[in-house]
């Protein structure tokens, strides 16, 4: 498997969250994902970018096109240096929130992609990686 | 700050969301709609989201908040024009939009608002015996 293209986008403001999901949309369109898969990817990106901003104090999104012939995948990695998550299992559960949200961002975005990975520990920040294949 | 315009049409308020909203803009719309309903006494709110390319948990919560606040202020909210791909994604995300009424397009949404306003007005004027007879269902059959 090789990475044929990559880019990094900042997630430090709400405007940059909007810009990040627009970048995901334009890559997904170029990669000829179906409209439904584009929508799922952009929605997952929106959830994870907002988490990085609101809970992680801001961070970045890495975008990568994966080549695994004959398939292509879009991999998105959201990273922040915030407080991290003590209990990841609990955070992934639908309805769990420490804010005023609905607690759907993590669990929901996991359902919207093909691969989902989260690394987080208190004091070490959070990294969430998702992949969708076409 | 940038704002989403709210149109007044008779006794209803109309909003067409045409931009990819950042979170503060969505919250501002929630506040603006609430104060406009209170100020104008509007009885219905129609929100056209046909240009929205995604509805995530944040926008979903804003739509649900608008619906429940307008209900408290005696106005009905209907969200129209959700794209099929958005609806499918929403379900998978786990969002159920509690209390939000939806319709296929603006026309159907307006019908829904008119119908619920008529129903509410019938209830408000209920109590007069004569009126009850007028709606008894036998008119025109004899
Ligand atoms: N990047 C992060 N850094 C620290 N904590 C996080 C991060 N992302 C998520 N969390 C924690 O996990 C919880 C669940 O996140 P999730 O996105 O599922 O729900 P939410 O953001 O609370 O609500 P919603 O996404 O539905 O608006 C958050 O409330 C927060 O405590
Ligand atoms: Mg979230």
Coordinates of C-alpha atoms and ligand atoms in Angstrom, one line a residue:
Chain A
X1 CA 0.0 0.0 0.0
X2 CA 1.3 3.4 -0.9
X3 CA 0.3 7.0 -0.2
X4 CA -0.1 8.8 -3.5
X5 CA -1.0 12.2 -2.2
X6 CA -1.1 13.9 1.2
X7 CA -1.8 17.2 2.8
X8 CA -2.2 18.7 6.2
X9 CA -4.9 21.2 7.2
X10 CA -5.0 23.2 10.5
X11 CA -8.0 23.0 12.8
X12 CA -7.6 26.0 15.1
X13 CA -10.8 27.9 14.4
X14 CA -14.4 27.2 13.4
X15 CA -13.7 28.6 9.9
X16 CA -10.9 26.1 9.6
X17 CA -13.3 23.3 10.6
X18 CA -15.4 24.4 7.6
X19 CA -12.4 24.6 5.4
X20 CA -11.3 21.1 6.5
X21 CA -14.6 19.5 5.6
X22 CA -14.6 21.4 2.2
X23 CA -11.2 19.9 1.5
X24 CA -12.4 16.4 2.3
X25 CA -15.4 17.0 0.0
X26 CA -13.2 18.1 -2.9
X27 CA -10.8 15.1 -2.5
X28 CA -13.7 12.7 -2.2
X29 CA -15.2 14.1 -5.4
X30 CA -11.9 13.9 -7.3
X31 CA -11.6 10.2 -6.1
X32 CA -15.1 9.6 -7.5
X33 CA -16.6 8.4 -4.2
X34 CA -20.4 8.0 -4.5
X35 CA -22.4 11.0 -3.2
X36 CA -23.5 9.0 -0.2
X37 CA -19.9 8.0 0.7
X38 CA -18.8 11.6 0.1
X39 CA -21.5 12.7 2.6
X40 CA -20.5 10.1 5.1
X41 CA -16.8 11.1 4.9
X42 CA -17.5 14.8 5.2
X43 CA -19.8 14.3 8.1
X44 CA -17.3 12.1 10.0
X45 CA -14.6 14.7 9.3
X46 CA -16.9 17.5 10.6
X47 CA -17.4 15.5 13.9
X48 CA -13.8 14.7 14.4
X49 CA -12.5 18.2 13.5
X50 CA -15.0 19.8 15.9
X51 CA -13.9 17.4 18.7
X52 CA -10.2 18.3 18.0
X53 CA -11.1 22.0 18.2
X54 CA -13.5 22.0 21.2
X55 CA -12.0 19.4 23.4
X56 CA -8.4 19.2 22.1
X57 CA -7.9 23.0 21.9
X58 CA -7.2 22.7 18.2
X59 CA -5.0 20.5 16.1
X60 CA -4.7 19.4 12.5
X61 CA -6.1 17.0 9.9
X62 CA -3.8 15.0 7.7
X63 CA -5.4 13.8 4.4
X64 CA -3.9 10.9 2.5
X65 CA -4.9 9.0 -0.7
X66 CA -4.0 5.3 -0.2
X67 CA -3.4 3.1 -3.2
X68 CA -4.1 -0.6 -2.8
X69 CA -4.7 -1.7 -6.3
X70 CA -7.4 -1.9 -7.5
X71 CA -8.8 0.2 -4.7
X72 CA -8.2 3.7 -3.5
X73 CA -8.8 5.0 0.0
X74 CA -9.0 8.3 1.7
X75 CA -7.4 8.4 5.1
X76 CA -8.0 11.2 7.5
X77 CA -6.0 11.7 10.7
X78 CA -7.1 14.2 13.3
X79 CA -4.5 15.1 15.9
X80 CA -4.5 17.4 18.9
X81 CA -2.3 18.0 21.9
X82 CA -5.2 18.5 24.3
X83 CA -6.0 16.8 27.6
X84 CA -6.7 13.4 26.0
X85 CA -9.4 10.9 26.9
X86 CA -9.1 8.7 30.0
X87 CA -11.8 6.2 29.1
X88 CA -11.9 5.7 25.3
X89 CA -14.5 3.0 25.4
X90 CA -16.9 5.3 27.3
X91 CA -16.2 8.2 25.0
X92 CA -17.1 6.0 22.0
X93 CA -20.5 5.1 23.5
X94 CA -23.5 6.8 21.9
X95 CA -24.9 9.4 24.2
X96 CA -21.8 9.9 26.3
X97 CA -20.7 13.6 26.4
X98 CA -18.7 15.7 28.9
X99 CA -19.9 18.8 27.0
X100 CA -23.3 19.9 25.9
X101 CA -23.3 17.7 22.8
X102 CA -25.3 14.6 22.1
X103 CA -22.4 12.3 22.4
X104 CA -22.7 11.1 18.8
X105 CA -19.5 12.4 17.2
X106 CA -17.1 9.5 18.0
X107 CA -19.5 6.5 17.8
X108 CA -21.3 8.0 14.8
X109 CA -18.2 8.7 12.8
X110 CA -17.0 5.2 13.5
X111 CA -20.2 3.9 11.8
X112 CA -19.7 6.2 8.8
X113 CA -16.2 4.9 7.7
X114 CA -14.6 1.6 6.9
X115 CA -11.7 1.8 9.4
X116 CA -11.5 3.7 12.6
X117 CA -8.7 4.0 15.1
X118 CA -8.3 6.1 18.2
X119 CA -5.2 6.7 20.3
X120 CA -5.7 8.8 23.4
X121 CA -4.4 9.1 26.9
X122 CA -4.6 11.7 29.6
X123 CA -2.0 14.4 29.0
X124 CA -1.0 13.0 25.6
X125 CA -3.6 14.4 23.3
X126 CA -5.8 12.5 20.9
X127 CA -5.3 11.0 17.5
X128 CA -8.2 9.6 15.5
X129 CA -7.6 7.9 12.1
X130 CA -10.4 7.0 9.7
X131 CA -10.3 5.4 6.2
X132 CA -12.9 5.0 3.6
X133 CA -12.3 2.8 0.6
X134 CA -13.8 2.9 -2.9
Chain B
X1 CA -20.9 39.1 12.2
X2 CA -22.4 37.3 9.2
X3 CA -26.1 36.2 9.7
X4 CA -28.5 33.9 7.9
X5 CA -31.4 36.0 6.6
X6 CA -34.9 35.3 8.0
X7 CA -37.9 36.2 5.8
X8 CA -41.4 36.9 7.0
X9 CA -44.2 35.6 4.9
X10 CA -47.6 36.3 6.4
X11 CA -47.7 34.5 9.7
X12 CA -44.6 32.3 8.9
X13 CA -40.9 32.8 9.0
X14 CA -38.8 31.4 6.2
X15 CA -35.1 30.5 6.3
X16 CA -33.0 29.2 3.4
X17 CA -29.7 27.9 4.5
X18 CA -27.3 28.4 1.6
X19 CA -23.9 28.3 3.2
X20 CA -21.7 25.7 4.9
X21 CA -22.4 27.1 8.4
X22 CA -19.7 27.3 11.0
X23 CA -21.0 26.6 14.5
X24 CA -21.4 30.2 15.7
X25 CA -23.4 31.0 12.6
X26 CA -25.8 28.1 13.3
X27 CA -26.1 29.3 17.0
X28 CA -26.8 32.8 15.8
X29 CA -29.6 31.6 13.6
X30 CA -31.1 29.7 16.6
X31 CA -31.1 33.0 18.6
X32 CA -32.4 35.1 15.8
X33 CA -35.2 32.8 15.0
X34 CA -36.3 32.6 18.7
X35 CA -36.3 36.3 19.1
X36 CA -38.1 36.9 15.8
X37 CA -40.8 34.4 16.6
X38 CA -41.4 36.2 20.0
X39 CA -41.3 39.6 18.3
X40 CA -43.6 38.9 15.3
X41 CA -45.9 36.3 16.9
X42 CA -45.2 34.1 13.9
X43 CA -47.1 30.7 14.0
X44 CA -44.7 28.7 11.8
X45 CA -41.1 28.4 10.8
X46 CA -40.0 26.8 7.6
X47 CA -36.3 25.9 7.2
X48 CA -35.1 24.9 3.8
X49 CA -31.9 22.8 4.0
X50 CA -31.9 21.6 0.4
X51 CA -28.5 23.3 -0.2
X52 CA -27.0 21.8 2.9
X53 CA -24.5 19.1 2.0
X54 CA -24.2 17.6 5.5
X55 CA -26.1 17.6 8.8
X56 CA -23.8 16.6 11.6
X57 CA -24.5 16.3 15.3
X58 CA -24.1 20.0 15.9
X59 CA -26.5 21.2 13.1
X60 CA -28.9 18.4 14.1
X61 CA -28.9 19.7 17.7
X62 CA -29.5 23.3 16.5
X63 CA -32.5 22.2 14.3
X64 CA -33.9 20.2 17.3
X65 CA -33.4 23.3 19.6
X66 CA -35.1 25.6 17.1
X67 CA -38.1 23.2 16.9
X68 CA -38.5 22.9 20.7
X69 CA -38.1 26.6 21.3
X70 CA -40.5 27.6 18.6
X71 CA -43.0 25.1 20.1
X72 CA -42.8 26.8 23.5
X73 CA -43.5 30.1 21.6
X74 CA -46.5 28.5 20.0
X75 CA -45.0 28.2 16.5
X76 CA -44.6 25.0 14.4
X77 CA -41.2 24.2 12.8
X78 CA -40.8 22.2 9.6
X79 CA -37.5 21.4 8.0
X80 CA -37.7 20.8 4.2
X81 CA -35.6 19.6 1.4
X82 CA -33.1 17.3 3.1
X83 CA -31.0 15.6 0.4
X84 CA -31.3 11.7 0.4
X85 CA -27.6 11.2 1.0
X86 CA -27.8 13.6 4.0
X87 CA -30.8 11.7 5.4
X88 CA -29.0 8.3 5.0
X89 CA -25.9 9.6 6.7
X90 CA -27.9 11.2 9.5
X91 CA -29.5 7.8 10.4
X92 CA -26.2 6.1 10.4
X93 CA -24.7 8.8 12.6
X94 CA -27.5 8.0 15.1
X95 CA -29.3 11.4 14.9
X96 CA -33.0 11.2 15.2
X97 CA -33.9 14.9 15.2
X98 CA -36.3 14.6 18.1
X99 CA -39.4 16.8 17.6
X100 CA -38.4 18.1 14.2
X101 CA -41.1 17.8 11.5
X102 CA -39.8 17.3 8.0
X103 CA -41.3 17.6 4.5
X104 CA -40.1 16.8 1.1
X105 CA -40.0 20.4 -0.3
X106 CA -41.0 24.0 0.4
X107 CA -44.5 23.5 -1.1
X108 CA -45.3 20.5 1.1
X109 CA -43.8 22.2 4.1
X110 CA -46.0 25.3 3.6
X111 CA -49.0 23.0 3.3
X112 CA -48.1 21.4 6.6
X113 CA -47.7 24.7 8.3
X114 CA -51.0 26.0 7.0
X115 CA -52.8 22.8 8.0
X116 CA -51.4 22.9 11.6
X117 CA -52.3 26.6 11.9
X118 CA -55.9 25.9 10.8
X119 CA -56.1 23.0 13.3
X120 CA -54.7 25.2 16.1
X121 CA -57.2 28.0 15.2
X122 CA -60.1 25.6 15.3
X123 CA -59.1 24.5 18.7
X124 CA -58.6 28.1 19.9
X125 CA -62.2 29.0 18.7
X126 CA -63.7 25.8 20.0
X127 CA -66.4 26.0 22.6
X128 CA -69.1 27.9 20.7
X129 CA -71.9 25.5 20.0
X130 CA -72.8 27.0 16.6
X131 CA -69.3 26.6 15.3
X132 CA -69.3 23.0 16.4
X133 CA -72.3 22.4 14.2
X134 CA -70.6 24.1 11.2
X135 CA -67.9 21.5 11.4
X136 CA -70.2 18.6 12.1
X137 CA -69.5 17.0 8.8
X138 CA -73.1 17.0 7.4
X139 CA -72.8 20.1 5.4
X140 CA -73.5 19.7 1.7
X141 CA -74.6 16.1 2.0
X142 CA -78.4 16.8 2.3
Ligands
LIG1 N1 -10.1 15.3 20.8 C1 -10.6 15.1 22.0 N2 -9.9 15.4 23.1 C2 -10.4 15.2 24.4 N3 -11.6 14.6 24.6 C3 -12.4 14.3 23.5 C4 -11.9 14.5 22.2 N4 -12.9 14.0 21.4 C5 -13.9 13.5 22.2 N5 -13.6 13.7 23.5 C6 -14.4 13.3 24.6 O1 -15.3 12.3 24.2 C7 -16.7 12.7 24.5 C8 -17.5 12.1 23.4 O2 -17.2 12.7 22.1 P1 -18.4 12.7 21.0 O3 -17.8 13.5 19.8 O4 -18.8 11.3 20.8 O5 -19.6 13.5 21.7 P2 -19.7 15.1 22.0 O6 -18.6 15.8 21.2 O7 -19.7 15.2 23.4 O8 -21.1 15.4 21.4 P3 -21.5 15.6 19.8 O9 -20.3 15.1 19.0 O10 -22.7 14.6 19.6 O11 -21.9 17.0 19.6 C9 -16.6 14.2 24.5 O12 -17.7 14.7 25.3 C10 -15.3 14.4 25.2 O13 -15.3 14.3 26.5
LIG2 MG1 -18.3 15.6 19.2

